[in-house]
Amino acid sequence: MEIDKAIGESDDKRLKTKYNNAIFVIKRALALYSIEEVAFSFNGGKDSTVLLHLLRAGYFLHKKEQTCSNGGLSSFPVRTIYFESPSAFTEINAFTYDAAQTYNLQLDIIRQDFKSGLEALLKANPIRAIFLGVRIGDPTAVGQEQFSPSSPGWPPFMRVNPILDWSYRDVWAFLLTCKVKYCSLYDQGYTSIGSIHDTVPNSLLSVNDNSSKEKFKPAYLLSDGRLERAGRVKKIASLKYDVETESQKHEVLLASVIAVGDEILSGTVEDQLGLSLCKKLTSVGWSVQQTTVLRNDIDSVSEEVDRQRSTSDMVFIYGGVGPLHSDVTLAGVAKAFGVRLAPDEEFEEYLRHLISEQCTGDRNEMAQLPEGITELLHHEKLSVPLIKCRNVIVLAATNTEELEKEWECLTELTKLGGGSLIEYSSRRLMTSLTDVEVAEPLSKLGLEFPDIYLGCYRKSRQGPIIICLTGKDNARIDSAAQALCKKFKKDVFVEIK
């Protein structure tokens, strides 16, 4: 079979792994269901074209194992479903019908919406499983496995997803390696094809040759698979945190900080990140209500994230991010939200650009992110995007310099200190008075100025007391400082700049 032969002769180890895994899923499905009970949903796009040829190869290998024959594939008996739409590109329709004729597909053309069409099809035929060209990153991929029952409210059937973990790069590596035909639109700069109403050529493939007509390079030359859907005209959910909306809910926005690491708890490493992060949050008007250090344990992370996310406007977590056995943070966050870790194709593309050949193989642990709740916060200064899961920000910084860069990007992307949020101000007064002498006056001052936070600390037991007055109204802070000074003799307090 030409597909299996082409992959076998390829030097692309990653493609071979993806191919073998997809063929295993196909052969498994063909062993579980009779040929009359399976169908293939074909839409003429690049993903379903890949699946078409994988199914041809998988069926050939399945029959070969059953009959121990090396004969060729004379027919492809898997029922093929095509949902024809008036908003489809004519090129898609033409390619679909051409493929049906070339490969002797049993094409069932349905001119209803997907759900109604499926109901009618399954009612008339004994279909129990349908092969789909769904990949992680597709809107319909959330919650799906390679074998997933249909969603509640839909006619019952098994969704079989052989290429669920394939990336944009994998798709084109397969099509070009196997030298199979694909829809001509992909040679005109289209990288992700929907309807004629929401699809345009990907501007990143535009060729500037000073001609009157805009030209585009073919889709397989898109070097960054993260931008596959840049040609789809759609409503993009804002990744920016709506501070103005949140500030109407709370007079002060609340933050929690979680550090993950046995090395911090054992004293092996001094945690400078927590200190720096608390300062940064306070400086832009957030109130840090709690900091926590956790051991490298998924359940501990899950429980703490679940607790803090319900009481804080934003939770910041760092440490325990990476491919090591002790890196449990993302798994803990996923468990806190009740979702699984799943391959994120977009994030994997970033990692592939960053660590190149190390980002190969069957399963890249670092590309596993909480499914369905993850937003990637992109910034040109970051080699990989920051990870945001609802109101939880996962920081990858390992030192204060890295944190500085991530913080700068984060404040731009999420407007942590923007909008109508007012930053904190403070004045610090130092005195040689004893604790007993200042205790009662400070208590009374707190009653007079409930909007001002009064903090006291010493740098050493024998050193002076430092009183910190913090608030969001400079005039009120000044009034509180003057009121405190009036309670004592002149020059008892010295202001620290």
Short mmCIF file of C-alpha atoms in Angstrom, two decimals:
data_model
loop_
_atom_site.label_atom_id
_atom_site.label_comp_id
_atom_site.label_asym_id
_atom_site.label_seq_id
_atom_site.Cartn_x
_atom_site.Cartn_y
_atom_site.Cartn_z
CA MET A 1 0.00 0.00 0.00
CA GLU A 2 1.57 3.29 -1.14
CA ILE A 3 0.79 5.24 2.07
CA ASP A 4 2.38 2.70 4.40
CA LYS A 5 5.37 2.41 2.08
CA ALA A 6 5.90 6.20 1.94
CA ILE A 7 5.83 6.54 5.72
CA GLY A 8 8.14 3.55 6.12
CA GLU A 9 10.72 5.17 3.84
CA SER A 10 10.51 8.55 5.57
CA ASP A 11 13.25 9.82 7.90
CA ASP A 12 10.74 11.80 9.98
CA LYS A 13 10.66 9.87 13.27
CA ARG A 14 7.91 12.05 14.71
CA LEU A 15 5.68 11.47 11.69
CA LYS A 16 6.26 7.72 11.93
CA THR A 17 5.20 7.76 15.57
CA LYS A 18 2.06 9.78 14.82
CA TYR A 19 1.24 7.51 11.88
CA ASN A 20 1.70 4.29 13.85
CA ASN A 21 -0.47 5.56 16.70
CA ALA A 22 -3.23 6.64 14.30
CA ILE A 23 -3.12 3.29 12.48
CA PHE A 24 -3.39 1.50 15.84
CA VAL A 25 -6.57 3.46 16.66
CA ILE A 26 -8.05 2.69 13.23
CA LYS A 27 -7.23 -1.02 13.42
CA ARG A 28 -8.65 -1.13 16.94
CA ALA A 29 -11.92 0.41 15.73
CA LEU A 30 -12.12 -1.99 12.78
CA ALA A 31 -11.63 -4.88 15.19
CA LEU A 32 -14.39 -3.62 17.50
CA TYR A 33 -16.96 -2.84 14.80
CA SER A 34 -17.93 -4.51 11.55
CA ILE A 35 -17.38 -2.61 8.33
CA GLU A 36 -21.14 -1.94 8.13
CA GLU A 37 -21.05 -0.31 11.56
CA VAL A 38 -18.39 2.32 10.82
CA ALA A 39 -18.45 5.50 8.78
CA PHE A 40 -16.04 8.28 7.89
CA SER A 41 -16.99 11.96 7.98
CA PHE A 42 -15.16 13.67 5.12
CA ASN A 43 -15.27 17.43 4.50
CA GLY A 44 -12.52 17.95 1.92
CA GLY A 45 -10.22 19.80 4.33
CA LYS A 46 -6.59 18.94 5.02
CA ASP A 47 -7.32 17.08 8.28
CA SER A 48 -10.00 14.84 6.78
CA THR A 49 -7.79 14.28 3.74
CA VAL A 50 -5.09 12.97 6.06
CA LEU A 51 -7.68 10.76 7.75
CA LEU A 52 -8.91 9.46 4.39
CA HIS A 53 -5.48 8.10 3.56
CA LEU A 54 -4.86 6.86 7.09
CA LEU A 55 -8.13 4.92 6.87
CA ARG A 56 -7.13 3.47 3.50
CA ALA A 57 -3.81 2.36 4.99
CA GLY A 58 -5.41 1.15 8.22
CA TYR A 59 -8.04 -0.87 6.37
CA PHE A 60 -5.38 -2.39 4.12
CA LEU A 61 -3.22 -3.39 7.12
CA HIS A 62 -6.27 -4.69 9.00
CA LYS A 63 -7.29 -6.93 6.08
CA LYS A 64 -3.69 -7.99 5.58
CA GLU A 65 -3.49 -9.25 9.17
CA GLN A 66 -6.79 -11.07 8.79
CA THR A 67 -5.98 -12.81 5.49
CA CYS A 68 -2.15 -12.87 5.68
CA SER A 69 -2.23 -11.60 2.10
CA ASN A 70 0.06 -9.04 0.52
CA GLY A 71 -2.43 -8.10 -2.19
CA GLY A 72 -3.32 -4.53 -3.00
CA LEU A 73 -6.34 -2.55 -1.88
CA SER A 74 -8.98 -3.03 -4.56
CA SER A 75 -11.78 -1.21 -2.73
CA PHE A 76 -12.43 1.02 0.25
CA PRO A 77 -15.75 -0.12 1.72
CA VAL A 78 -15.98 2.33 4.63
CA ARG A 79 -19.13 4.43 4.26
CA THR A 80 -18.11 8.07 3.70
CA ILE A 81 -20.35 10.95 4.76
CA TYR A 82 -20.17 14.38 3.17
CA PHE A 83 -22.29 17.22 4.52
CA GLU A 84 -22.74 19.44 1.49
CA SER A 85 -23.34 23.08 2.36
CA PRO A 86 -24.34 26.02 0.15
CA SER A 87 -21.68 28.08 1.94
CA ALA A 88 -18.87 25.65 1.07
CA PHE A 89 -16.12 26.68 -1.35
CA THR A 90 -16.62 25.26 -4.85
CA GLU A 91 -13.03 24.01 -4.67
CA ILE A 92 -13.90 21.96 -1.57
CA ASN A 93 -16.89 20.39 -3.32
CA ALA A 94 -14.86 19.67 -6.44
CA PHE A 95 -12.02 18.09 -4.48
CA THR A 96 -14.43 15.95 -2.45
CA TYR A 97 -16.18 14.52 -5.50
CA ASP A 98 -12.86 13.98 -7.26
CA ALA A 99 -11.49 12.09 -4.23
CA ALA A 100 -14.65 9.97 -4.08
CA GLN A 101 -14.16 8.94 -7.69
CA THR A 102 -10.40 8.38 -7.38
CA TYR A 103 -10.61 6.18 -4.30
CA ASN A 104 -14.01 4.56 -4.94
CA LEU A 105 -15.58 6.06 -1.86
CA GLN A 106 -19.14 5.12 -0.94
CA LEU A 107 -20.19 8.74 -0.64
CA ASP A 108 -23.38 9.61 1.23
CA ILE A 109 -24.16 13.26 0.49
CA ILE A 110 -26.21 14.92 3.23
CA ARG A 111 -27.74 18.34 2.68
CA GLN A 112 -28.99 18.87 6.22
CA ASP A 113 -27.27 20.31 9.27
CA PHE A 114 -24.81 17.97 10.94
CA LYS A 115 -27.06 16.86 13.81
CA SER A 116 -30.22 16.33 11.77
CA GLY A 117 -28.27 14.61 9.04
CA LEU A 118 -26.65 12.24 11.50
CA GLU A 119 -29.97 11.39 13.09
CA ALA A 120 -31.42 10.44 9.72
CA LEU A 121 -28.29 8.52 8.69
CA LEU A 122 -28.03 6.51 11.90
CA LYS A 123 -31.74 5.76 11.84
CA ALA A 124 -31.45 4.24 8.36
CA ASN A 125 -28.09 2.46 8.86
CA PRO A 126 -26.51 0.31 11.61
CA ILE A 127 -23.64 2.77 12.13
CA ARG A 128 -22.10 2.63 15.61
CA ALA A 129 -18.80 4.48 15.12
CA ILE A 130 -17.71 7.44 12.99
CA PHE A 131 -14.11 8.36 12.15
CA LEU A 132 -13.53 12.12 12.55
CA GLY A 133 -10.57 14.31 11.58
CA VAL A 134 -10.65 16.24 14.87
CA ARG A 135 -7.41 17.63 16.26
CA ILE A 136 -6.67 19.14 19.68
CA GLY A 137 -7.17 22.86 19.25
CA ASP A 138 -10.35 22.46 17.23
CA PRO A 139 -13.40 23.97 18.98
CA THR A 140 -15.08 20.52 19.01
CA ALA A 141 -12.06 18.73 20.50
CA VAL A 142 -12.61 19.75 24.13
CA GLY A 143 -13.18 16.70 26.33
CA GLN A 144 -12.61 14.17 23.57
CA GLU A 145 -10.37 11.11 23.64
CA GLN A 146 -9.40 8.90 20.72
CA PHE A 147 -12.61 6.97 21.46
CA SER A 148 -15.38 9.23 22.78
CA PRO A 149 -19.14 8.59 22.91
CA SER A 150 -21.27 11.27 21.28
CA SER A 151 -22.40 14.17 23.43
CA PRO A 152 -25.70 14.11 25.36
CA GLY A 153 -28.60 15.12 23.14
CA TRP A 154 -26.95 13.73 20.02
CA PRO A 155 -27.72 10.38 18.37
CA PRO A 156 -25.63 7.66 20.04
CA PHE A 157 -22.41 6.68 18.27
CA MET A 158 -18.71 6.38 19.07
CA ARG A 159 -16.49 9.21 17.88
CA VAL A 160 -13.15 7.80 16.73
CA ASN A 161 -10.38 10.42 16.54
CA PRO A 162 -7.17 8.89 15.12
CA ILE A 163 -5.37 12.24 14.62
CA LEU A 164 -6.47 13.96 17.84
CA ASP A 165 -2.88 14.68 18.91
CA TRP A 166 -1.57 15.71 15.47
CA SER A 167 -0.24 19.24 14.92
CA TYR A 168 -0.42 21.47 11.86
CA ARG A 169 3.14 20.45 11.08
CA ASP A 170 2.24 16.74 11.34
CA VAL A 171 -0.65 17.15 8.90
CA TRP A 172 1.50 18.75 6.22
CA ALA A 173 4.40 16.38 6.84
CA PHE A 174 2.02 13.50 6.10
CA LEU A 175 0.42 15.03 2.98
CA LEU A 176 3.77 16.00 1.45
CA THR A 177 5.55 12.78 2.40
CA CYS A 178 2.77 10.63 0.93
CA LYS A 179 2.44 12.94 -2.11
CA VAL A 180 -1.35 12.81 -2.09
CA LYS A 181 -3.70 15.38 -3.59
CA TYR A 182 -5.35 17.97 -1.37
CA CYS A 183 -7.76 20.85 -2.00
CA SER A 184 -6.26 23.52 -4.28
CA LEU A 185 -7.23 26.29 -1.84
CA TYR A 186 -4.27 25.33 0.35
CA ASP A 187 -1.92 26.29 -2.48
CA GLN A 188 -3.60 29.72 -2.56
CA GLY A 189 -2.70 30.67 1.01
CA TYR A 190 -5.65 29.20 2.90
CA THR A 191 -4.48 27.43 6.06
CA SER A 192 -7.80 26.63 7.78
CA ILE A 193 -10.95 26.38 5.69
CA GLY A 194 -14.48 26.94 6.96
CA SER A 195 -17.28 28.51 4.96
CA ILE A 196 -17.03 31.18 2.28
CA HIS A 197 -18.32 33.63 4.89
CA ASP A 198 -15.58 33.20 7.49
CA THR A 199 -12.45 32.17 5.59
CA VAL A 200 -9.78 34.22 3.82
CA PRO A 201 -6.17 33.47 2.83
CA ASN A 202 -3.72 33.67 5.69
CA SER A 203 -2.11 37.13 5.49
CA LEU A 204 1.11 35.69 6.94
CA LEU A 205 1.62 33.89 3.62
CA SER A 206 1.15 37.01 1.50
CA VAL A 207 3.78 37.56 -1.18
CA ASN A 208 4.82 41.13 -1.89
CA ASP A 209 5.85 41.16 -5.55
CA ASN A 210 4.52 44.63 -6.44
CA SER A 211 1.79 43.15 -8.63
CA SER A 212 -1.77 44.46 -8.61
CA LYS A 213 -3.18 41.11 -7.45
CA GLU A 214 -2.26 39.86 -4.00
CA LYS A 215 -0.52 36.49 -4.05
CA PHE A 216 0.04 33.93 -1.32
CA LYS A 217 2.45 31.12 -0.62
CA PRO A 218 1.01 27.62 -0.10
CA ALA A 219 -0.23 26.59 3.34
CA TYR A 220 2.58 24.13 4.01
CA LEU A 221 5.06 27.04 4.06
CA LEU A 222 3.46 28.51 7.18
CA SER A 223 6.38 28.05 9.56
CA ASP A 224 4.42 28.58 12.74
CA GLY A 225 1.48 26.22 13.13
CA ARG A 226 0.16 28.31 16.02
CA LEU A 227 -1.11 30.76 13.40
CA GLU A 228 -3.04 28.20 11.37
CA ARG A 229 -6.40 29.85 12.05
CA ALA A 230 -5.22 33.39 11.31
CA GLY A 231 -7.24 33.24 8.11
CA ARG A 232 -10.49 32.47 9.89
CA VAL A 233 -12.67 35.51 10.49
CA LYS A 234 -14.14 34.88 13.91
CA LYS A 235 -14.95 36.51 17.18
CA ILE A 236 -11.86 36.24 19.34
CA ALA A 237 -12.44 36.11 23.06
CA SER A 238 -10.48 38.79 24.85
CA LEU A 239 -7.60 37.54 26.92
CA LYS A 240 -7.53 40.73 28.90
CA TYR A 241 -8.65 40.75 32.47
CA ASP A 242 -11.47 43.24 32.89
CA VAL A 243 -10.19 45.23 35.82
CA GLU A 244 -12.87 47.88 35.54
CA THR A 245 -15.62 45.29 35.85
CA GLU A 246 -13.89 43.58 38.74
CA SER A 247 -13.23 46.85 40.54
CA GLN A 248 -16.97 47.41 40.66
CA LYS A 249 -17.37 44.13 42.52
CA HIS A 250 -14.69 44.86 45.10
CA GLU A 251 -13.33 48.05 46.53
CA VAL A 252 -9.97 46.26 46.57
CA LEU A 253 -8.94 43.45 44.20
CA LEU A 254 -7.71 40.39 46.05
CA ALA A 255 -4.78 38.21 45.00
CA SER A 256 -3.32 34.98 46.35
CA VAL A 257 0.19 33.72 45.70
CA ILE A 258 1.07 30.01 45.69
CA ALA A 259 4.62 28.64 45.50
CA VAL A 260 5.19 24.96 44.72
CA GLY A 261 8.45 23.32 45.70
CA ASP A 262 9.86 20.88 48.26
CA GLU A 263 13.16 22.75 48.03
CA ILE A 264 11.54 25.89 49.47
CA LEU A 265 9.99 23.99 52.37
CA SER A 266 13.28 22.26 53.16
CA GLY A 267 15.18 25.55 53.14
CA THR A 268 17.38 24.45 50.25
CA VAL A 269 16.21 27.39 48.15
CA GLU A 270 15.34 30.87 49.38
CA ASP A 271 12.09 31.99 47.81
CA GLN A 272 12.66 35.45 46.36
CA LEU A 273 9.84 35.18 43.83
CA GLY A 274 7.05 35.36 46.41
CA LEU A 275 8.52 38.49 47.99
CA SER A 276 8.99 40.19 44.63
CA LEU A 277 5.53 39.20 43.39
CA CYS A 278 3.81 40.52 46.52
CA LYS A 279 5.61 43.86 46.12
CA LYS A 280 4.60 44.09 42.47
CA LEU A 281 0.97 43.29 43.16
CA THR A 282 0.76 45.80 45.99
CA SER A 283 2.44 48.46 43.87
CA VAL A 284 -0.34 48.26 41.27
CA GLY A 285 -3.20 48.34 43.75
CA TRP A 286 -3.91 44.70 44.51
CA SER A 287 -4.26 43.36 48.04
CA VAL A 288 -2.41 40.08 48.60
CA GLN A 289 -4.56 38.17 51.05
CA GLN A 290 -2.44 35.04 51.36
CA THR A 291 0.82 33.43 50.30
CA THR A 292 1.27 29.68 50.50
CA VAL A 293 4.17 27.29 49.94
CA LEU A 294 3.22 23.74 48.93
CA ARG A 295 5.10 20.51 48.47
CA ASN A 296 5.34 18.82 45.09
CA ASP A 297 2.04 16.98 45.35
CA ILE A 298 -0.86 17.13 42.89
CA ASP A 299 -3.55 16.86 45.55
CA SER A 300 -1.98 19.59 47.69
CA VAL A 301 -1.82 21.93 44.69
CA SER A 302 -5.36 21.04 43.64
CA GLU A 303 -6.86 21.67 47.07
CA GLU A 304 -5.08 24.99 47.55
CA VAL A 305 -5.88 26.30 44.06
CA ASP A 306 -9.51 25.30 44.49
CA ARG A 307 -9.67 27.13 47.82
CA GLN A 308 -7.92 30.30 46.66
CA ARG A 309 -9.61 30.69 43.27
CA SER A 310 -13.01 31.00 44.95
CA THR A 311 -11.91 33.74 47.36
CA SER A 312 -9.44 35.71 45.21
CA ASP A 313 -9.90 37.74 42.06
CA MET A 314 -6.64 36.29 40.78
CA VAL A 315 -4.36 33.46 41.90
CA PHE A 316 -0.68 33.46 40.93
CA ILE A 317 1.18 30.16 41.10
CA TYR A 318 4.82 29.39 40.31
CA GLY A 319 7.25 26.51 40.69
CA GLY A 320 6.66 22.91 39.64
CA VAL A 321 6.31 23.70 35.92
CA GLY A 322 8.23 21.53 33.48
CA PRO A 323 8.81 17.92 32.36
CA LEU A 324 10.26 16.50 35.60
CA HIS A 325 8.45 14.10 37.91
CA SER A 326 8.27 16.83 40.55
CA ASP A 327 6.59 19.31 38.20
CA VAL A 328 2.99 18.84 39.30
CA THR A 329 1.58 22.36 39.14
CA LEU A 330 -0.39 22.12 35.89
CA ALA A 331 -1.80 18.72 36.88
CA GLY A 332 -2.88 20.23 40.19
CA VAL A 333 -4.53 23.20 38.49
CA ALA A 334 -6.36 20.88 36.09
CA LYS A 335 -7.63 18.77 38.98
CA ALA A 336 -8.78 21.88 40.85
CA PHE A 337 -11.05 22.77 37.91
CA GLY A 338 -12.14 19.18 37.32
CA VAL A 339 -10.60 18.87 33.86
CA ARG A 340 -7.91 16.68 32.37
CA LEU A 341 -4.49 17.54 31.01
CA ALA A 342 -4.56 17.34 27.22
CA PRO A 343 -2.05 18.07 24.44
CA ASP A 344 -2.20 21.71 23.38
CA GLU A 345 -1.09 21.96 19.77
CA GLU A 346 -0.48 25.69 19.92
CA PHE A 347 1.73 25.43 23.01
CA GLU A 348 3.55 22.47 21.49
CA GLU A 349 4.44 24.62 18.49
CA TYR A 350 6.04 27.17 20.81
CA LEU A 351 8.02 24.42 22.52
CA ARG A 352 9.10 22.99 19.18
CA HIS A 353 10.50 26.39 18.19
CA LEU A 354 12.21 26.68 21.57
CA ILE A 355 13.72 23.22 22.12
CA SER A 356 13.58 21.86 18.58
CA GLU A 357 14.40 18.15 18.37
CA GLN A 358 13.82 17.61 22.08
CA CYS A 359 10.16 18.32 21.42
CA THR A 360 9.54 15.10 19.50
CA GLY A 361 8.20 11.69 20.29
CA ASP A 362 4.85 10.24 21.17
CA ARG A 363 4.00 12.35 24.20
CA ASN A 364 5.38 15.73 25.09
CA GLU A 365 4.58 16.24 28.77
CA MET A 366 5.34 19.94 28.67
CA ALA A 367 2.60 20.49 26.07
CA GLN A 368 -0.09 19.00 28.31
CA LEU A 369 -2.32 21.82 29.58
CA PRO A 370 -5.65 21.95 31.47
CA GLU A 371 -8.21 21.23 28.77
CA GLY A 372 -10.92 23.69 27.88
CA ILE A 373 -9.95 26.37 30.44
CA THR A 374 -6.49 27.39 29.23
CA GLU A 375 -5.78 30.71 27.54
CA LEU A 376 -2.29 31.40 26.23
CA LEU A 377 -1.16 34.98 26.85
CA HIS A 378 1.16 35.84 23.97
CA HIS A 379 3.83 38.51 24.09
CA GLU A 380 6.70 39.16 21.70
CA LYS A 381 9.18 39.32 24.59
CA LEU A 382 8.30 35.81 25.80
CA SER A 383 9.65 32.67 24.13
CA VAL A 384 6.53 30.79 25.28
CA PRO A 385 3.20 32.35 26.28
CA LEU A 386 2.02 32.64 29.85
CA ILE A 387 -0.67 30.20 30.92
CA LYS A 388 -3.99 31.49 32.27
CA CYS A 389 -6.64 29.08 33.54
CA ARG A 390 -9.73 31.12 34.36
CA ASN A 391 -8.52 33.31 37.27
CA VAL A 392 -5.28 31.37 37.82
CA ILE A 393 -2.03 32.63 36.28
CA VAL A 394 0.76 30.06 36.00
CA LEU A 395 4.19 31.72 36.02
CA ALA A 396 7.23 29.93 34.62
CA ALA A 397 9.85 32.22 36.20
CA THR A 398 12.61 30.60 38.27
CA ASN A 399 14.33 33.81 39.42
CA THR A 400 13.53 37.49 39.92
CA GLU A 401 14.98 38.53 36.54
CA GLU A 402 12.66 36.14 34.72
CA LEU A 403 9.78 37.27 36.91
CA GLU A 404 10.51 40.88 35.98
CA LYS A 405 10.11 40.07 32.30
CA GLU A 406 6.97 37.98 32.82
CA TRP A 407 5.45 40.65 35.05
CA GLU A 408 6.09 43.38 32.49
CA CYS A 409 4.38 41.30 29.81
CA LEU A 410 1.57 40.25 32.12
CA THR A 411 0.68 43.79 33.10
CA GLU A 412 0.47 44.74 29.43
CA LEU A 413 -1.65 41.73 28.50
CA THR A 414 -4.03 41.69 31.44
CA LYS A 415 -4.03 45.32 32.59
CA LEU A 416 -3.37 44.26 36.16
CA GLY A 417 -2.58 47.81 37.09
CA GLY A 418 -4.68 49.56 34.48
CA GLY A 419 -8.25 50.65 34.06
CA SER A 420 -9.81 52.42 37.03
CA LEU A 421 -7.65 50.60 39.58
CA ILE A 422 -5.87 53.04 41.92
CA GLU A 423 -2.39 52.13 43.12
CA TYR A 424 -1.47 51.97 46.78
CA SER A 425 0.64 54.67 48.42
CA SER A 426 2.37 54.53 51.76
CA ARG A 427 4.36 56.51 54.30
CA ARG A 428 6.77 54.95 56.76
CA LEU A 429 7.52 56.50 60.14
CA MET A 430 10.33 55.32 62.42
CA THR A 431 10.39 55.78 66.19
CA SER A 432 12.41 54.64 69.22
CA LEU A 433 9.25 54.41 71.34
CA THR A 434 8.46 51.05 72.87
CA ASP A 435 5.68 48.75 71.71
CA VAL A 436 3.69 49.54 74.85
CA GLU A 437 3.92 53.29 74.26
CA VAL A 438 2.58 53.14 70.67
CA ALA A 439 0.07 50.29 71.06
CA GLU A 440 -2.96 52.22 72.33
CA PRO A 441 -2.50 55.35 70.14
CA LEU A 442 -2.21 53.12 67.07
CA SER A 443 -5.38 51.27 67.99
CA LYS A 444 -7.27 54.54 68.28
CA LEU A 445 -5.77 55.77 65.00
CA GLY A 446 -7.06 52.65 63.29
CA LEU A 447 -10.59 53.50 64.43
CA GLU A 448 -10.22 57.08 63.20
CA PHE A 449 -8.87 56.01 59.81
CA PRO A 450 -10.44 52.61 58.94
CA ASP A 451 -9.45 53.05 55.27
CA ILE A 452 -5.74 53.20 56.13
CA TYR A 453 -3.77 50.02 56.79
CA LEU A 454 -1.42 50.39 59.77
CA GLY A 455 1.51 47.99 59.81
CA CYS A 456 4.30 47.75 62.39
CA TYR A 457 7.57 45.87 62.24
CA ARG A 458 11.18 45.89 63.44
CA LYS A 459 14.25 44.90 61.49
CA SER A 460 15.74 43.64 64.75
CA ARG A 461 14.40 43.08 68.26
CA GLN A 462 16.42 45.99 69.68
CA GLY A 463 15.92 48.25 66.67
CA PRO A 464 13.37 51.02 66.19
CA ILE A 465 9.70 50.42 65.34
CA ILE A 466 8.70 51.21 61.77
CA ILE A 467 5.06 52.14 61.28
CA CYS A 468 3.72 51.88 57.74
CA LEU A 469 0.56 53.71 56.70
CA THR A 470 -0.85 52.37 53.43
CA GLY A 471 -3.90 53.38 51.44
CA LYS A 472 -5.21 54.62 48.09
CA ASP A 473 -5.79 58.24 49.09
CA ASN A 474 -2.64 60.29 49.69
CA ALA A 475 -4.54 63.00 51.54
CA ARG A 476 -5.95 60.45 53.97
CA ILE A 477 -2.50 58.95 54.52
CA ASP A 478 -1.08 62.40 55.28
CA SER A 479 -3.95 63.12 57.69
CA ALA A 480 -3.40 59.83 59.50
CA ALA A 481 0.36 60.49 59.79
CA GLN A 482 -0.28 63.99 61.20
CA ALA A 483 -2.85 62.64 63.66
CA LEU A 484 -0.37 60.04 64.90
CA CYS A 485 2.41 62.58 65.37
CA LYS A 486 0.08 64.85 67.36
CA LYS A 487 -0.44 62.09 69.90
CA PHE A 488 3.24 62.30 70.93
CA LYS A 489 5.93 64.86 71.53
CA LYS A 490 7.51 66.66 68.61
CA ASP A 491 10.19 64.83 66.60
CA VAL A 492 9.31 61.41 68.08
CA PHE A 493 8.79 60.10 64.55
CA VAL A 494 11.22 60.33 61.64
CA GLU A 495 9.89 59.68 58.14
CA ILE A 496 11.71 57.11 56.05
CA LYS A 497 11.83 58.02 52.37
#
